[in-house]
Every structure is written in structure tokens, then in C-alpha cells.
Amino acid sequence: MAEERNLFFQGWQDDGHVKMYDWFSYFPTPLFLKQFEYFNELRLLKEYFQKHNMKEQKIYEVGCATGELFRYLNTKKYRCKYHGFDVSENALRAAKEKYPKGNFSRIKENTRQIFERFGQADVVFSRDVIQHQTDVWGFLDSLIELTRHSLIMRIRTRDAGATCLDPELSCQAHYGKHWMPYIVINTDELCEHVGKFSEVKKINILKSYGILGGDNKRFVPKELYFSEAGTAETSILIEKGPREGQNIEVNSIARSDKLRLSLFERAWLKLWLIKNRPT
Ligand SMILES: C[S@@+](CC[C@H](N)C(=O)[O-])C[C@H]1O[C@@H](n2cnc3c(N)ncnc32)[C@H](O)[C@@H]1O
């Protein structure tokens, strides 16, 4: 198992990580597409592809895990130039075995390496990665630096109360033996931070509200266990370009992206998984 210098990153090398994040690869394609397209960040990505000539678009996925976004793009025949990056050796091995045509590379925890080796991409996509960083703002800055046009992420946010950046106080237990940071960012702080980048013109925020405290073995500040904090799984589009005025344009809406499968779909999925998922 690869050894990480930062213990907060060791969990990504665990075999449990592959088992957990390969879940979608056992979904039959119609349900996989239905679920993926229900996610707000996938809607943002689709909107981007509708406006641009995909063949010319270079897309980086930072934190690609076992490559299921590549499966989505391939199934939908989005012929963009995809490159997935991750810190997890195991997850990348699984991605390469499943999708030999995919372009996947390992990085150490510093995203700057991508910029130095491969330059910018038109779109950078990073789903559920930023909340697990020990340096949230530094990581976000490096993603913005990597982006030529649009950065699309799913992060965790709170409407009330300051961001707790201490990974000892805001964390989650993974795979039965590791702690990882679980940082919930205050949306106003996020907009203020992103607003400092003069090349950013717009930020679109889609919040899928839900209480984050306590779920999935989380140990987070107490107020995040209550609805008053306004926590959400939040999809974000950060767009670069010349600004209309002095400030960035901020658009924020609430849209739940928790897909409810019908009884029939759930039964079908269960049978499919029994048949196709290795034990
Ligand atoms: C919670 S998983 C999300 C995986 C995938 N994006 C998804 O939504 O299913 C986070 C992934 O990001 C990777 N990761 C964590 N920190 C990273 C970093 N600094 N740079 C690149 N990948 C990172 C982990 O190894 C893991 O595969």
C-alpha cells in the first residue's frame, strides 16, 4: 500500500476505498445514467457541453477515483479530451483495468503538479474532493489556476456560521480505520475568496439541502447537526472571463439532487447487483 506523508490522506490508499467508490460500476447503464444526470454538478457539465464544441474541449477530473465519469462521458459519446487524476494508486488501477482507453494519472496531494506537467484544461471537474483537503483554500486556488474556462465541483456548504478549517474538529471516519478532513465551507466566504480572482466573472451555486452532521461517521462542529446551519451538498460552477462590473456575478438556487428510484427500479437494481456485483 502506498504510504502518504500526511496521515489524513492514508485512507485513499485503502482497499476499502476502491470497493466503496466502484459501486456505480455495477449499476446497469440506464440507471447509472439516470442517477448521474440527476446530480446537479452533472447538469452543470452538460450545460457546458451544450454550449461548446466538445471535440475541442479538454477536461480534467481531479479526484477521478475509479473512473466512472469517464464511463459517463463515453456512454453519452461526449468526445472531449478527458484526463483523470487521483492520489489513490488502488482507485487508478481499477479505473485503468475497467477503462483501458481512459487517460488516468496519479498525482501526489499537490494539484500544482498537473498544471506544471499538462497545463490548463477548458473544464476542470472535481466532485467530493475539496472537503477532504487539509488546505481547502490552497486546493481551490490550484483548481482555479488549472481552469481555462469553467471549474465545476461538488462541495459541502453551510449558510450560517464560519467555516471550521481544523481537520481534527471537522472530519469523517473512513473504511473502519482512517480519519479524513470533512470541511463544510461557508458560502459567503467562498464567494468572497473566489471574488479575489480578477479573471473569474461568475459563480453559480446549486444547493441540495440536508443535515450533514453525524451522517456517515462524521465528527463535525455541533451546529452542523441542526438545520439552522443550512448545510448542503452543493454544486458550483466557477466561470472565468471578463466581468460586466467590478464584482463577480453570484447566482444561488436550491435544488435537491436526491434521486428517488421507483419501487420497480429499486427491485431491478437489487437483483442486478446480486447477479453482477462480486462479493
Ligand atoms: C470522495 S472520493 C470522490 C470520488 C469521485 N470524484 C466521485 O465523486 O465519486 C474523493 C477522491 O479524491 C481523491 N483525492 C483526495 N484528495 C486528492 C487530491 N488532493 N488530489 C487528487 N485526488 C484527491 C481520493 O483519492 C478519492 O478518490
PDB file of C-alpha atoms and ligand atoms in Angstrom:
ATOM      1  CA  MET A   1       0.000   0.000   0.000  1.00  0.00           C
ATOM      2  CA  ALA A   2       1.363   3.439  -0.924  1.00  0.00           C
ATOM      3  CA  GLU A   3       2.396   5.476   2.134  1.00  0.00           C
ATOM      4  CA  GLU A   4       1.209   9.067   2.441  1.00  0.00           C
ATOM      5  CA  ARG A   5       3.253  11.691   4.297  1.00  0.00           C
ATOM      6  CA  ASN A   6       0.039  13.258   5.520  1.00  0.00           C
ATOM      7  CA  LEU A   7      -1.933  10.729   7.606  1.00  0.00           C
ATOM      8  CA  PHE A   8      -5.188  12.427   6.599  1.00  0.00           C
ATOM      9  CA  PHE A   9      -4.556  11.082   3.083  1.00  0.00           C
ATOM     10  CA  GLN A  10      -3.721   7.472   4.005  1.00  0.00           C
ATOM     11  CA  GLY A  11      -7.347   6.308   3.710  1.00  0.00           C
ATOM     12  CA  TRP A  12      -7.354   6.894  -0.052  1.00  0.00           C
ATOM     13  CA  GLN A  13      -4.808   4.080  -0.412  1.00  0.00           C
ATOM     14  CA  ASP A  14      -7.060   1.619   1.447  1.00  0.00           C
ATOM     15  CA  ASP A  15      -8.626  -1.288  -0.495  1.00  0.00           C
ATOM     16  CA  GLY A  16     -11.934  -0.255   1.085  1.00  0.00           C
ATOM     17  CA  HIS A  17     -11.825   2.929  -0.982  1.00  0.00           C
ATOM     18  CA  VAL A  18     -11.965   1.011  -4.268  1.00  0.00           C
ATOM     19  CA  LYS A  19     -14.808  -1.206  -3.049  1.00  0.00           C
ATOM     20  CA  MET A  20     -16.786   1.801  -1.919  1.00  0.00           C
ATOM     21  CA  TYR A  21     -16.254   4.028  -4.955  1.00  0.00           C
ATOM     22  CA  ASP A  22     -16.622   1.304  -7.521  1.00  0.00           C
ATOM     23  CA  TRP A  23     -20.249   0.992  -6.540  1.00  0.00           C
ATOM     24  CA  PHE A  24     -21.536   2.770  -9.642  1.00  0.00           C
ATOM     25  CA  SER A  25     -19.661   0.452 -11.980  1.00  0.00           C
ATOM     26  CA  TYR A  26     -22.130  -2.312 -11.029  1.00  0.00           C
ATOM     27  CA  PHE A  27     -25.122  -0.157 -11.938  1.00  0.00           C
ATOM     28  CA  PRO A  28     -26.845  -1.180 -15.170  1.00  0.00           C
ATOM     29  CA  THR A  29     -26.253   1.589 -17.704  1.00  0.00           C
ATOM     30  CA  PRO A  30     -29.820   3.052 -17.832  1.00  0.00           C
ATOM     31  CA  LEU A  31     -29.926   3.509 -14.051  1.00  0.00           C
ATOM     32  CA  PHE A  32     -26.349   4.717 -13.946  1.00  0.00           C
ATOM     33  CA  LEU A  33     -27.204   7.431 -16.491  1.00  0.00           C
ATOM     34  CA  LYS A  34     -30.398   8.350 -14.672  1.00  0.00           C
ATOM     35  CA  GLN A  35     -28.564   8.736 -11.368  1.00  0.00           C
ATOM     36  CA  PHE A  36     -25.610  10.619 -12.836  1.00  0.00           C
ATOM     37  CA  GLU A  37     -27.750  13.066 -14.771  1.00  0.00           C
ATOM     38  CA  TYR A  38     -29.741  13.832 -11.655  1.00  0.00           C
ATOM     39  CA  PHE A  39     -26.643  15.163  -9.897  1.00  0.00           C
ATOM     40  CA  ASN A  40     -26.505  18.972 -10.046  1.00  0.00           C
ATOM     41  CA  GLU A  41     -22.817  19.042 -10.991  1.00  0.00           C
ATOM     42  CA  LEU A  42     -23.504  16.747 -13.961  1.00  0.00           C
ATOM     43  CA  ARG A  43     -26.244  19.137 -15.082  1.00  0.00           C
ATOM     44  CA  LEU A  44     -23.699  21.959 -14.981  1.00  0.00           C
ATOM     45  CA  LEU A  45     -21.285  19.885 -17.045  1.00  0.00           C
ATOM     46  CA  LYS A  46     -23.982  19.009 -19.592  1.00  0.00           C
ATOM     47  CA  GLU A  47     -24.897  22.686 -19.926  1.00  0.00           C
ATOM     48  CA  TYR A  48     -21.261  23.470 -20.636  1.00  0.00           C
ATOM     49  CA  PHE A  49     -21.046  20.790 -23.330  1.00  0.00           C
ATOM     50  CA  GLN A  50     -24.241  22.080 -24.944  1.00  0.00           C
ATOM     51  CA  LYS A  51     -22.627  25.495 -25.390  1.00  0.00           C
ATOM     52  CA  HIS A  52     -19.213  24.372 -26.659  1.00  0.00           C
ATOM     53  CA  ASN A  53     -17.802  22.118 -29.341  1.00  0.00           C
ATOM     54  CA  MET A  54     -16.996  19.082 -27.226  1.00  0.00           C
ATOM     55  CA  LYS A  55     -14.346  17.596 -29.501  1.00  0.00           C
ATOM     56  CA  GLU A  56     -12.111  20.570 -28.846  1.00  0.00           C
ATOM     57  CA  GLN A  57     -12.682  20.572 -25.123  1.00  0.00           C
ATOM     58  CA  LYS A  58     -10.031  19.331 -22.733  1.00  0.00           C
ATOM     59  CA  ILE A  59     -11.439  18.194 -19.399  1.00  0.00           C
ATOM     60  CA  TYR A  60      -9.527  17.279 -16.256  1.00  0.00           C
ATOM     61  CA  GLU A  61     -11.172  15.383 -13.468  1.00  0.00           C
ATOM     62  CA  VAL A  62      -9.339  15.909 -10.195  1.00  0.00           C
ATOM     63  CA  GLY A  63     -10.163  13.059  -7.790  1.00  0.00           C
ATOM     64  CA  CYS A  64     -11.452  10.700 -10.515  1.00  0.00           C
ATOM     65  CA  ALA A  65     -11.350   7.614  -8.230  1.00  0.00           C
ATOM     66  CA  THR A  66     -12.301   4.525 -10.290  1.00  0.00           C
ATOM     67  CA  GLY A  67     -13.184   6.438 -13.465  1.00  0.00           C
ATOM     68  CA  GLU A  68     -16.987   6.474 -13.520  1.00  0.00           C
ATOM     69  CA  LEU A  69     -17.160   9.991 -15.009  1.00  0.00           C
ATOM     70  CA  PHE A  70     -15.141   8.619 -17.929  1.00  0.00           C
ATOM     71  CA  ARG A  71     -17.790   5.889 -18.301  1.00  0.00           C
ATOM     72  CA  TYR A  72     -20.499   8.543 -18.322  1.00  0.00           C
ATOM     73  CA  LEU A  73     -18.774  10.671 -20.984  1.00  0.00           C
ATOM     74  CA  ASN A  74     -18.047   7.613 -23.101  1.00  0.00           C
ATOM     75  CA  THR A  75     -21.579   6.227 -22.864  1.00  0.00           C
ATOM     76  CA  LYS A  76     -23.031   9.620 -23.816  1.00  0.00           C
ATOM     77  CA  LYS A  77     -20.466   9.870 -26.648  1.00  0.00           C
ATOM     78  CA  TYR A  78     -19.106  13.161 -25.389  1.00  0.00           C
ATOM     79  CA  ARG A  79     -15.877  13.001 -27.371  1.00  0.00           C
ATOM     80  CA  CYS A  80     -13.940  15.502 -25.293  1.00  0.00           C
ATOM     81  CA  LYS A  81     -10.303  15.068 -24.302  1.00  0.00           C
ATOM     82  CA  TYR A  82     -10.596  13.583 -20.813  1.00  0.00           C
ATOM     83  CA  HIS A  83      -7.760  13.204 -18.295  1.00  0.00           C
ATOM     84  CA  GLY A  84      -8.460  11.882 -14.796  1.00  0.00           C
ATOM     85  CA  PHE A  85      -6.137  12.442 -11.826  1.00  0.00           C
ATOM     86  CA  ASP A  86      -6.155  10.952  -8.363  1.00  0.00           C
ATOM     87  CA  VAL A  87      -3.864  10.371  -5.401  1.00  0.00           C
ATOM     88  CA  SER A  88      -5.106   6.799  -4.910  1.00  0.00           C
ATOM     89  CA  GLU A  89      -2.986   4.086  -6.512  1.00  0.00           C
ATOM     90  CA  ASN A  90      -5.702   1.440  -5.982  1.00  0.00           C
ATOM     91  CA  ALA A  91      -8.513   3.514  -7.398  1.00  0.00           C
ATOM     92  CA  LEU A  92      -6.481   4.367 -10.504  1.00  0.00           C
ATOM     93  CA  ARG A  93      -5.557   0.710 -11.036  1.00  0.00           C
ATOM     94  CA  ALA A  94      -9.267  -0.159 -11.015  1.00  0.00           C
ATOM     95  CA  ALA A  95     -10.015   2.739 -13.392  1.00  0.00           C
ATOM     96  CA  LYS A  96      -7.350   1.613 -15.864  1.00  0.00           C
ATOM     97  CA  GLU A  97      -8.486  -2.031 -15.745  1.00  0.00           C
ATOM     98  CA  LYS A  98     -12.103  -1.095 -16.419  1.00  0.00           C
ATOM     99  CA  TYR A  99     -11.451   1.621 -18.995  1.00  0.00           C
ATOM    100  CA  PRO A 100      -8.148   0.933 -20.812  1.00  0.00           C
ATOM    101  CA  LYS A 101      -8.932   3.728 -23.282  1.00  0.00           C
ATOM    102  CA  GLY A 102      -9.184   6.270 -20.467  1.00  0.00           C
ATOM    103  CA  ASN A 103      -6.361   8.633 -19.667  1.00  0.00           C
ATOM    104  CA  PHE A 104      -5.661   8.406 -15.915  1.00  0.00           C
ATOM    105  CA  SER A 105      -2.632   9.658 -13.966  1.00  0.00           C
ATOM    106  CA  ARG A 106      -1.544   9.561 -10.373  1.00  0.00           C
ATOM    107  CA  ILE A 107      -0.570  12.736  -8.575  1.00  0.00           C
ATOM    108  CA  LYS A 108       0.698  13.407  -5.086  1.00  0.00           C
ATOM    109  CA  GLU A 109      -1.605  15.519  -2.976  1.00  0.00           C
ATOM    110  CA  ASN A 110      -0.495  18.740  -4.699  1.00  0.00           C
ATOM    111  CA  THR A 111      -2.599  19.644  -7.758  1.00  0.00           C
ATOM    112  CA  ARG A 112       0.098  22.104  -8.923  1.00  0.00           C
ATOM    113  CA  GLN A 113       1.836  19.059 -10.426  1.00  0.00           C
ATOM    114  CA  ILE A 114      -0.935  18.805 -13.020  1.00  0.00           C
ATOM    115  CA  PHE A 115      -0.509  22.440 -14.065  1.00  0.00           C
ATOM    116  CA  GLU A 116       3.249  22.042 -14.404  1.00  0.00           C
ATOM    117  CA  ARG A 117       3.074  18.779 -16.422  1.00  0.00           C
ATOM    118  CA  PHE A 118      -0.048  19.204 -18.516  1.00  0.00           C
ATOM    119  CA  GLY A 119      -1.049  22.888 -18.423  1.00  0.00           C
ATOM    120  CA  GLN A 120      -4.643  24.086 -18.146  1.00  0.00           C
ATOM    121  CA  ALA A 121      -7.887  22.407 -19.210  1.00  0.00           C
ATOM    122  CA  ASP A 122     -11.015  24.101 -20.570  1.00  0.00           C
ATOM    123  CA  VAL A 123     -13.074  22.435 -17.864  1.00  0.00           C
ATOM    124  CA  VAL A 124     -11.930  21.133 -14.507  1.00  0.00           C
ATOM    125  CA  PHE A 125     -14.340  18.815 -12.705  1.00  0.00           C
ATOM    126  CA  SER A 126     -13.803  17.845  -9.084  1.00  0.00           C
ATOM    127  CA  ARG A 127     -16.570  16.089  -7.212  1.00  0.00           C
ATOM    128  CA  ASP A 128     -16.445  15.486  -3.454  1.00  0.00           C
ATOM    129  CA  VAL A 129     -12.721  16.161  -3.175  1.00  0.00           C
ATOM    130  CA  ILE A 130     -12.250  19.641  -1.733  1.00  0.00           C
ATOM    131  CA  GLN A 131     -13.970  18.782   1.574  1.00  0.00           C
ATOM    132  CA  HIS A 132     -11.300  16.159   2.241  1.00  0.00           C
ATOM    133  CA  GLN A 133      -8.340  18.553   1.963  1.00  0.00           C
ATOM    134  CA  THR A 134      -6.206  19.835   4.818  1.00  0.00           C
ATOM    135  CA  ASP A 135      -5.669  23.088   2.895  1.00  0.00           C
ATOM    136  CA  VAL A 136      -9.094  23.813   1.419  1.00  0.00           C
ATOM    137  CA  TRP A 137      -8.396  27.318   0.101  1.00  0.00           C
ATOM    138  CA  GLY A 138      -4.986  26.373  -1.329  1.00  0.00           C
ATOM    139  CA  PHE A 139      -6.563  23.396  -3.114  1.00  0.00           C
ATOM    140  CA  LEU A 140      -9.365  25.560  -4.506  1.00  0.00           C
ATOM    141  CA  ASP A 141      -6.803  28.104  -5.744  1.00  0.00           C
ATOM    142  CA  SER A 142      -4.902  25.379  -7.551  1.00  0.00           C
ATOM    143  CA  LEU A 143      -8.114  24.183  -9.240  1.00  0.00           C
ATOM    144  CA  ILE A 144      -8.889  27.732 -10.370  1.00  0.00           C
ATOM    145  CA  GLU A 145      -5.348  28.040 -11.713  1.00  0.00           C
ATOM    146  CA  LEU A 146      -5.812  24.795 -13.681  1.00  0.00           C
ATOM    147  CA  THR A 147      -9.025  26.045 -15.296  1.00  0.00           C
ATOM    148  CA  ARG A 148      -9.158  27.918 -18.591  1.00  0.00           C
ATOM    149  CA  HIS A 149     -12.933  28.368 -18.710  1.00  0.00           C
ATOM    150  CA  SER A 150     -15.106  26.548 -16.151  1.00  0.00           C
ATOM    151  CA  LEU A 151     -14.478  24.832 -12.853  1.00  0.00           C
ATOM    152  CA  ILE A 152     -17.285  22.507 -11.723  1.00  0.00           C
ATOM    153  CA  MET A 153     -17.250  20.989  -8.255  1.00  0.00           C
ATOM    154  CA  ARG A 154     -19.422  19.385  -5.659  1.00  0.00           C
ATOM    155  CA  ILE A 155     -18.517  20.552  -2.191  1.00  0.00           C
ATOM    156  CA  ARG A 156     -20.208  20.796   1.223  1.00  0.00           C
ATOM    157  CA  THR A 157     -21.524  24.172   2.354  1.00  0.00           C
ATOM    158  CA  ARG A 158     -23.172  25.956   5.268  1.00  0.00           C
ATOM    159  CA  ASP A 159     -25.245  29.149   5.061  1.00  0.00           C
ATOM    160  CA  ALA A 160     -24.675  30.189   8.690  1.00  0.00           C
ATOM    161  CA  GLY A 161     -21.508  30.207  10.767  1.00  0.00           C
ATOM    162  CA  ALA A 162     -17.837  30.383   9.840  1.00  0.00           C
ATOM    163  CA  THR A 163     -16.023  27.550   8.069  1.00  0.00           C
ATOM    164  CA  CYS A 164     -14.209  25.309  10.554  1.00  0.00           C
ATOM    165  CA  LEU A 165     -10.909  24.582   8.825  1.00  0.00           C
ATOM    166  CA  ASP A 166      -9.442  22.384  11.566  1.00  0.00           C
ATOM    167  CA  PRO A 167      -9.407  18.762  10.278  1.00  0.00           C
ATOM    168  CA  GLU A 168      -9.211  17.480  13.863  1.00  0.00           C
ATOM    169  CA  LEU A 169     -12.595  19.101  14.590  1.00  0.00           C
ATOM    170  CA  SER A 170     -14.279  18.620  11.228  1.00  0.00           C
ATOM    171  CA  CYS A 171     -13.637  15.113   9.946  1.00  0.00           C
ATOM    172  CA  GLN A 172     -15.077  11.752   8.953  1.00  0.00           C
ATOM    173  CA  ALA A 173     -14.040   8.152   9.718  1.00  0.00           C
ATOM    174  CA  HIS A 174     -13.454   6.081   6.578  1.00  0.00           C
ATOM    175  CA  TYR A 175     -13.082   2.374   5.900  1.00  0.00           C
ATOM    176  CA  GLY A 176     -13.014   1.417   9.569  1.00  0.00           C
ATOM    177  CA  LYS A 177      -9.590   2.868  10.360  1.00  0.00           C
ATOM    178  CA  HIS A 178      -8.831   6.304   8.893  1.00  0.00           C
ATOM    179  CA  TRP A 179      -9.877   9.880   9.659  1.00  0.00           C
ATOM    180  CA  MET A 180     -10.197  12.366   6.844  1.00  0.00           C
ATOM    181  CA  PRO A 181     -10.956  16.071   6.865  1.00  0.00           C
ATOM    182  CA  TYR A 182     -14.615  16.864   6.214  1.00  0.00           C
ATOM    183  CA  ILE A 183     -14.709  20.623   5.768  1.00  0.00           C
ATOM    184  CA  VAL A 184     -18.017  22.441   5.330  1.00  0.00           C
ATOM    185  CA  ILE A 185     -17.427  25.807   3.663  1.00  0.00           C
ATOM    186  CA  ASN A 186     -19.487  28.904   4.398  1.00  0.00           C
ATOM    187  CA  THR A 187     -20.906  30.044   1.027  1.00  0.00           C
ATOM    188  CA  ASP A 188     -20.319  33.770   1.661  1.00  0.00           C
ATOM    189  CA  GLU A 189     -16.671  33.076   2.497  1.00  0.00           C
ATOM    190  CA  LEU A 190     -16.416  31.027  -0.681  1.00  0.00           C
ATOM    191  CA  CYS A 191     -17.794  33.856  -2.843  1.00  0.00           C
ATOM    192  CA  GLU A 192     -15.506  36.375  -1.164  1.00  0.00           C
ATOM    193  CA  HIS A 193     -12.491  34.137  -1.723  1.00  0.00           C
ATOM    194  CA  VAL A 194     -13.316  33.400  -5.366  1.00  0.00           C
ATOM    195  CA  GLY A 195     -14.106  37.093  -5.945  1.00  0.00           C
ATOM    196  CA  LYS A 196     -10.420  37.901  -5.353  1.00  0.00           C
ATOM    197  CA  PHE A 197      -9.560  36.232  -8.656  1.00  0.00           C
ATOM    198  CA  SER A 198      -9.976  39.051 -11.164  1.00  0.00           C
ATOM    199  CA  GLU A 199     -10.238  36.548 -14.041  1.00  0.00           C
ATOM    200  CA  VAL A 200     -13.366  34.932 -12.529  1.00  0.00           C
ATOM    201  CA  LYS A 201     -16.600  36.507 -13.744  1.00  0.00           C
ATOM    202  CA  LYS A 202     -19.370  34.289 -12.373  1.00  0.00           C
ATOM    203  CA  ILE A 203     -20.213  31.746  -9.729  1.00  0.00           C
ATOM    204  CA  ASN A 204     -23.370  29.598  -9.942  1.00  0.00           C
ATOM    205  CA  ILE A 205     -24.365  27.741  -6.780  1.00  0.00           C
ATOM    206  CA  LEU A 206     -26.898  24.871  -6.608  1.00  0.00           C
ATOM    207  CA  LYS A 207     -27.634  23.668  -3.100  1.00  0.00           C
ATOM    208  CA  SER A 208     -29.153  20.320  -2.238  1.00  0.00           C
ATOM    209  CA  TYR A 209     -30.022  20.969   1.414  1.00  0.00           C
ATOM    210  CA  GLY A 210     -29.703  18.308   4.086  1.00  0.00           C
ATOM    211  CA  ILE A 211     -28.248  17.965   7.577  1.00  0.00           C
ATOM    212  CA  LEU A 212     -24.624  16.886   7.258  1.00  0.00           C
ATOM    213  CA  GLY A 213     -23.726  16.355  10.920  1.00  0.00           C
ATOM    214  CA  GLY A 214     -23.473  12.777  12.134  1.00  0.00           C
ATOM    215  CA  ASP A 215     -24.171  11.060   8.819  1.00  0.00           C
ATOM    216  CA  ASN A 216     -21.563   8.547   7.628  1.00  0.00           C
ATOM    217  CA  LYS A 217     -19.454   8.588  10.827  1.00  0.00           C
ATOM    218  CA  ARG A 218     -18.872  12.319  10.718  1.00  0.00           C
ATOM    219  CA  PHE A 219     -17.384  14.209  13.621  1.00  0.00           C
ATOM    220  CA  VAL A 220     -18.123  17.842  12.834  1.00  0.00           C
ATOM    221  CA  PRO A 221     -18.860  21.046  14.777  1.00  0.00           C
ATOM    222  CA  LYS A 222     -22.078  20.605  16.789  1.00  0.00           C
ATOM    223  CA  GLU A 223     -24.098  23.243  14.931  1.00  0.00           C
ATOM    224  CA  LEU A 224     -23.832  21.175  11.748  1.00  0.00           C
ATOM    225  CA  TYR A 225     -26.197  18.621  13.324  1.00  0.00           C
ATOM    226  CA  PHE A 226     -29.079  21.118  13.096  1.00  0.00           C
ATOM    227  CA  SER A 227     -30.996  22.631  10.193  1.00  0.00           C
ATOM    228  CA  GLU A 228     -30.224  26.250  11.263  1.00  0.00           C
ATOM    229  CA  ALA A 229     -26.702  25.890   9.845  1.00  0.00           C
ATOM    230  CA  GLY A 230     -28.224  25.463   6.368  1.00  0.00           C
ATOM    231  CA  THR A 231     -25.858  22.707   5.290  1.00  0.00           C
ATOM    232  CA  ALA A 232     -25.982  21.343   1.770  1.00  0.00           C
ATOM    233  CA  GLU A 233     -24.299  19.178  -0.814  1.00  0.00           C
ATOM    234  CA  THR A 234     -23.526  21.976  -3.184  1.00  0.00           C
ATOM    235  CA  SER A 235     -22.614  22.021  -6.840  1.00  0.00           C
ATOM    236  CA  ILE A 236     -20.649  25.008  -8.014  1.00  0.00           C
ATOM    237  CA  LEU A 237     -19.717  26.462 -11.366  1.00  0.00           C
ATOM    238  CA  ILE A 238     -16.890  28.985 -11.353  1.00  0.00           C
ATOM    239  CA  GLU A 239     -16.598  30.637 -14.740  1.00  0.00           C
ATOM    240  CA  LYS A 240     -13.667  32.677 -15.979  1.00  0.00           C
ATOM    241  CA  GLY A 241     -13.966  35.641 -18.361  1.00  0.00           C
ATOM    242  CA  PRO A 242     -14.201  39.437 -18.355  1.00  0.00           C
ATOM    243  CA  ARG A 243     -16.557  40.821 -15.686  1.00  0.00           C
ATOM    244  CA  GLU A 244     -19.509  43.036 -16.504  1.00  0.00           C
ATOM    245  CA  GLY A 245     -18.935  45.241 -13.444  1.00  0.00           C
ATOM    246  CA  GLN A 246     -16.410  45.256 -10.621  1.00  0.00           C
ATOM    247  CA  ASN A 247     -17.823  42.305  -8.695  1.00  0.00           C
ATOM    248  CA  ILE A 248     -18.368  38.717  -9.693  1.00  0.00           C
ATOM    249  CA  GLU A 249     -21.905  37.687 -10.575  1.00  0.00           C
ATOM    250  CA  VAL A 250     -23.284  35.280  -7.950  1.00  0.00           C
ATOM    251  CA  ASN A 251     -26.362  33.120  -8.647  1.00  0.00           C
ATOM    252  CA  SER A 252     -27.620  30.756  -5.996  1.00  0.00           C
ATOM    253  CA  ILE A 253     -30.595  28.385  -6.025  1.00  0.00           C
ATOM    254  CA  ALA A 254     -31.797  25.366  -4.040  1.00  0.00           C
ATOM    255  CA  ARG A 255     -32.363  22.145  -5.986  1.00  0.00           C
ATOM    256  CA  SER A 256     -32.464  18.749  -4.355  1.00  0.00           C
ATOM    257  CA  ASP A 257     -30.472  16.174  -6.286  1.00  0.00           C
ATOM    258  CA  LYS A 258     -31.507  13.188  -4.194  1.00  0.00           C
ATOM    259  CA  LEU A 259     -32.945  10.884  -6.804  1.00  0.00           C
ATOM    260  CA  ARG A 260     -35.826   8.656  -5.714  1.00  0.00           C
ATOM    261  CA  LEU A 261     -35.976   5.414  -7.634  1.00  0.00           C
ATOM    262  CA  SER A 262     -39.376   3.809  -8.208  1.00  0.00           C
ATOM    263  CA  LEU A 263     -40.201   0.533  -6.448  1.00  0.00           C
ATOM    264  CA  PHE A 264     -39.685  -1.309  -9.729  1.00  0.00           C
ATOM    265  CA  GLU A 265     -36.287   0.333 -10.329  1.00  0.00           C
ATOM    266  CA  ARG A 266     -35.135  -0.472  -6.798  1.00  0.00           C
ATOM    267  CA  ALA A 267     -36.161  -4.114  -7.140  1.00  0.00           C
ATOM    268  CA  TRP A 268     -34.486  -4.345 -10.555  1.00  0.00           C
ATOM    269  CA  LEU A 269     -31.307  -2.744  -9.227  1.00  0.00           C
ATOM    270  CA  LYS A 270     -31.195  -5.114  -6.253  1.00  0.00           C
ATOM    271  CA  LEU A 271     -31.489  -8.172  -8.497  1.00  0.00           C
ATOM    272  CA  TRP A 272     -28.907  -6.779 -10.913  1.00  0.00           C
ATOM    273  CA  LEU A 273     -26.423  -6.142  -8.106  1.00  0.00           C
ATOM    274  CA  ILE A 274     -26.902  -9.633  -6.621  1.00  0.00           C
ATOM    275  CA  LYS A 275     -26.141 -11.076 -10.066  1.00  0.00           C
ATOM    276  CA  ASN A 276     -23.306  -8.766 -11.113  1.00  0.00           C
ATOM    277  CA  ARG A 277     -21.510  -7.446  -8.056  1.00  0.00           C
ATOM    278  CA  PRO A 278     -18.638  -9.629  -6.803  1.00  0.00           C
ATOM    279  CA  THR A 279     -18.883 -10.470  -3.078  1.00  0.00           C
TER     280      THR A 279
HETATM  281  C1  LIG B   1     -14.804  11.108  -2.027  1.00  0.00           C
HETATM  282  S1  LIG B   1     -13.895  10.497  -3.366  1.00  0.00           S
HETATM  283  C2  LIG B   1     -14.844  11.082  -4.749  1.00  0.00           C
HETATM  284  C3  LIG B   1     -14.562  10.294  -5.984  1.00  0.00           C
HETATM  285  C4  LIG B   1     -15.319  10.750  -7.228  1.00  0.00           C
HETATM  286  N1  LIG B   1     -14.953  12.098  -7.595  1.00  0.00           N
HETATM  287  C5  LIG B   1     -16.812  10.635  -7.014  1.00  0.00           C
HETATM  288  O1  LIG B   1     -17.480  11.663  -6.913  1.00  0.00           O
HETATM  289  O2  LIG B   1     -17.319   9.501  -6.920  1.00  0.00           O
HETATM  290  C6  LIG B   1     -12.511  11.573  -3.380  1.00  0.00           C
HETATM  291  C7  LIG B   1     -11.419  11.137  -4.365  1.00  0.00           C
HETATM  292  O3  LIG B   1     -10.470  12.192  -4.457  1.00  0.00           O
HETATM  293  C8  LIG B   1      -9.152  11.666  -4.332  1.00  0.00           C
HETATM  294  N2  LIG B   1      -8.336  12.756  -3.746  1.00  0.00           N
HETATM  295  C9  LIG B   1      -8.327  13.200  -2.475  1.00  0.00           C
HETATM  296  N3  LIG B   1      -7.501  14.243  -2.357  1.00  0.00           N
HETATM  297  C10 LIG B   1      -6.984  14.471  -3.591  1.00  0.00           C
HETATM  298  C11 LIG B   1      -6.072  15.434  -4.117  1.00  0.00           C
HETATM  299  N4  LIG B   1      -5.512  16.347  -3.338  1.00  0.00           N
HETATM  300  N5  LIG B   1      -5.759  15.378  -5.427  1.00  0.00           N
HETATM  301  C12 LIG B   1      -6.322  14.440  -6.231  1.00  0.00           C
HETATM  302  N6  LIG B   1      -7.200  13.498  -5.797  1.00  0.00           N
HETATM  303  C13 LIG B   1      -7.519  13.525  -4.485  1.00  0.00           C
HETATM  304  C14 LIG B   1      -9.309  10.443  -3.456  1.00  0.00           C
HETATM  305  O4  LIG B   1      -8.284   9.514  -3.651  1.00  0.00           O
HETATM  306  C15 LIG B   1     -10.650   9.912  -3.922  1.00  0.00           C
HETATM  307  O5  LIG B   1     -10.518   9.001  -4.978  1.00  0.00           O
END
